């Protein structure tokens, strides 16, 4: 389990909205973060394995990336974060399960749960990232 701070900045919200196709996004110092904005927290996580770093090549080649892939993302909003807030994100392992693949062999699904709380410790968002890979791959 690890934790880090995630500042919700109005300019970052504006750029995120533009990146997902909102060509009319304007700067709003009190903007609410859009629904998928929480994925932007990864850039503030010093331990995120796919974060761009000056001390290693891009894209990173790490044992945990292997031949697996992203299988889904779920956001549970307790309330929408707003520009000006600083949230604390806590990342922890979630559930893990096996499923028979269509072409033979088992698939291992692994959930990573990130809980975002505000300055008062109240929950804002719970995000669940699901990865999948062949069950026989070793995870370090």
CSV table of C-alpha atoms in Angstrom, one decimal:
chain,number,residue,atom,x,y,z
A,1,UNK,CA,0.0,0.0,0.0
A,2,UNK,CA,1.2,3.5,-0.8
A,3,UNK,CA,-0.1,7.1,-0.6
A,4,UNK,CA,0.6,10.4,-2.3
A,5,UNK,CA,-1.1,13.8,-2.7
A,6,UNK,CA,-3.1,14.7,-5.8
A,7,UNK,CA,-3.6,18.5,-6.3
A,8,UNK,CA,-6.8,19.2,-8.3
A,9,UNK,CA,-5.8,22.2,-10.4
A,10,UNK,CA,-8.2,24.2,-12.6
A,11,UNK,CA,-5.7,24.4,-15.5
A,12,UNK,CA,-5.2,20.6,-15.3
A,13,UNK,CA,-8.9,20.1,-15.5
A,14,UNK,CA,-9.2,22.4,-18.5
A,15,UNK,CA,-6.4,20.6,-20.4
A,16,UNK,CA,-7.9,17.2,-19.5
A,17,UNK,CA,-11.3,18.3,-20.8
A,18,UNK,CA,-9.6,19.4,-24.1
A,19,UNK,CA,-7.7,16.1,-24.3
A,20,UNK,CA,-10.9,14.2,-24.2
A,21,UNK,CA,-12.6,16.3,-26.9
A,22,UNK,CA,-14.2,19.2,-25.1
A,23,UNK,CA,-13.0,21.9,-27.5
A,24,UNK,CA,-15.0,24.6,-25.6
A,25,UNK,CA,-13.3,23.9,-22.2
A,26,UNK,CA,-12.5,27.2,-20.5
A,27,UNK,CA,-10.5,27.9,-17.4
A,28,UNK,CA,-12.8,27.8,-14.3
A,29,UNK,CA,-11.1,28.2,-10.9
A,30,UNK,CA,-14.0,26.3,-9.2
A,31,UNK,CA,-14.4,23.6,-11.8
A,32,UNK,CA,-15.6,20.1,-10.9
A,33,UNK,CA,-13.3,17.3,-12.1
A,34,UNK,CA,-14.8,15.4,-15.1
A,35,UNK,CA,-15.7,11.7,-14.5
A,36,UNK,CA,-12.5,10.1,-15.8
A,37,UNK,CA,-10.1,12.8,-14.5
A,38,UNK,CA,-8.9,10.6,-11.6
A,39,UNK,CA,-6.6,8.7,-14.0
A,40,UNK,CA,-4.5,11.9,-14.1
A,41,UNK,CA,-3.4,11.2,-10.5
A,42,UNK,CA,-0.8,8.7,-11.8
A,43,UNK,CA,1.5,11.6,-12.8
A,44,UNK,CA,1.7,12.5,-9.1
A,45,UNK,CA,2.4,9.0,-7.9
A,46,UNK,CA,6.2,8.7,-7.5
A,47,UNK,CA,6.0,4.9,-7.5
A,48,UNK,CA,3.7,4.5,-10.5
A,49,UNK,CA,5.6,2.1,-12.8
A,50,UNK,CA,4.6,3.7,-16.1
A,51,UNK,CA,5.3,7.3,-15.0
A,52,UNK,CA,7.7,9.2,-17.3
A,53,UNK,CA,11.1,9.5,-15.6
A,54,UNK,CA,14.3,11.1,-16.6
A,55,UNK,CA,16.4,8.3,-15.2
A,56,UNK,CA,15.1,5.5,-17.5
A,57,UNK,CA,14.0,4.9,-21.1
A,58,UNK,CA,10.5,5.3,-22.3
A,59,UNK,CA,8.4,3.3,-22.5
A,60,UNK,CA,9.5,1.4,-19.4
A,61,UNK,CA,10.1,-2.3,-19.6
A,62,UNK,CA,9.2,-3.8,-16.2
A,63,UNK,CA,8.4,-7.4,-15.2
A,64,UNK,CA,5.0,-6.4,-13.9
A,65,UNK,CA,3.9,-5.1,-17.4
A,66,UNK,CA,4.7,-8.4,-19.1
A,67,UNK,CA,2.2,-9.4,-21.8
A,68,UNK,CA,-0.8,-8.4,-19.7
A,69,UNK,CA,-3.2,-5.6,-20.5
A,70,UNK,CA,-5.7,-3.2,-19.0
A,71,UNK,CA,-9.1,-4.9,-18.8
A,72,UNK,CA,-11.2,-2.1,-17.2
A,73,UNK,CA,-11.6,0.8,-14.9
A,74,UNK,CA,-14.4,1.6,-12.6
A,75,UNK,CA,-14.9,4.9,-10.7
A,76,UNK,CA,-17.2,5.2,-7.7
A,77,UNK,CA,-17.9,8.8,-6.9
A,78,UNK,CA,-18.8,9.8,-3.4
A,79,UNK,CA,-18.7,13.4,-4.6
A,80,UNK,CA,-16.9,15.2,-7.4
A,81,UNK,CA,-13.5,16.7,-6.6
A,82,UNK,CA,-13.2,20.5,-7.3
A,83,UNK,CA,-10.3,22.7,-8.4
A,84,UNK,CA,-8.3,23.9,-5.5
A,85,UNK,CA,-8.5,20.7,-3.4
A,86,UNK,CA,-5.6,18.5,-2.6
A,87,UNK,CA,-6.7,14.8,-2.3
A,88,UNK,CA,-4.7,12.0,-0.6
A,89,UNK,CA,-4.6,8.9,-2.8
A,90,UNK,CA,-4.0,5.5,-1.2
A,91,UNK,CA,-3.2,2.7,-3.6
A,92,UNK,CA,-3.7,-1.0,-2.5
A,93,UNK,CA,-4.1,-4.4,-4.0
A,94,UNK,CA,-7.8,-5.4,-4.5
A,95,UNK,CA,-9.3,-8.7,-5.5
A,96,UNK,CA,-7.6,-11.3,-7.7
A,97,UNK,CA,-9.4,-14.0,-9.6
A,98,UNK,CA,-8.9,-16.6,-12.3
A,99,UNK,CA,-11.1,-17.2,-15.4
A,100,UNK,CA,-10.8,-19.7,-18.1
A,101,UNK,CA,-9.7,-18.1,-21.4
A,102,UNK,CA,-11.5,-18.8,-24.7
A,103,UNK,CA,-8.4,-20.1,-26.4
A,104,UNK,CA,-7.3,-22.4,-23.6
A,105,UNK,CA,-5.4,-21.5,-20.5
A,106,UNK,CA,-6.4,-19.5,-17.5
A,107,UNK,CA,-6.4,-15.7,-17.2
A,108,UNK,CA,-5.5,-14.0,-13.9
A,109,UNK,CA,-7.4,-10.7,-13.2
A,110,UNK,CA,-5.9,-8.3,-10.7
A,111,UNK,CA,-7.6,-5.3,-9.2
A,112,UNK,CA,-5.7,-2.2,-7.9
A,113,UNK,CA,-7.9,0.1,-5.7
A,114,UNK,CA,-7.1,3.7,-5.3
A,115,UNK,CA,-9.1,5.6,-2.6
A,116,UNK,CA,-9.1,9.4,-2.8
A,117,UNK,CA,-10.0,11.4,0.3
A,118,UNK,CA,-10.2,15.1,0.9
A,119,UNK,CA,-8.4,17.3,3.5
A,120,UNK,CA,-11.0,16.2,6.1
A,121,UNK,CA,-10.5,12.5,5.4
A,122,UNK,CA,-13.8,12.2,3.7
A,123,UNK,CA,-14.0,9.9,0.7
A,124,UNK,CA,-14.3,11.5,-2.8
A,125,UNK,CA,-13.6,8.8,-5.3
A,126,UNK,CA,-12.7,5.1,-5.2
A,127,UNK,CA,-11.1,3.9,-8.5
A,128,UNK,CA,-10.6,0.3,-9.5
A,129,UNK,CA,-8.1,-0.6,-12.2
A,130,UNK,CA,-8.2,-4.1,-13.5
A,131,UNK,CA,-5.3,-5.9,-15.2
A,132,UNK,CA,-5.3,-9.3,-16.9
A,133,UNK,CA,-2.6,-11.6,-18.0
A,134,UNK,CA,-2.0,-15.3,-18.5
A,135,UNK,CA,-2.3,-17.1,-15.2
A,136,UNK,CA,1.1,-18.9,-15.6
A,137,UNK,CA,3.0,-15.6,-15.8
A,138,UNK,CA,5.1,-14.9,-12.7
A,139,UNK,CA,4.2,-11.6,-11.0
A,140,UNK,CA,7.0,-10.0,-9.0
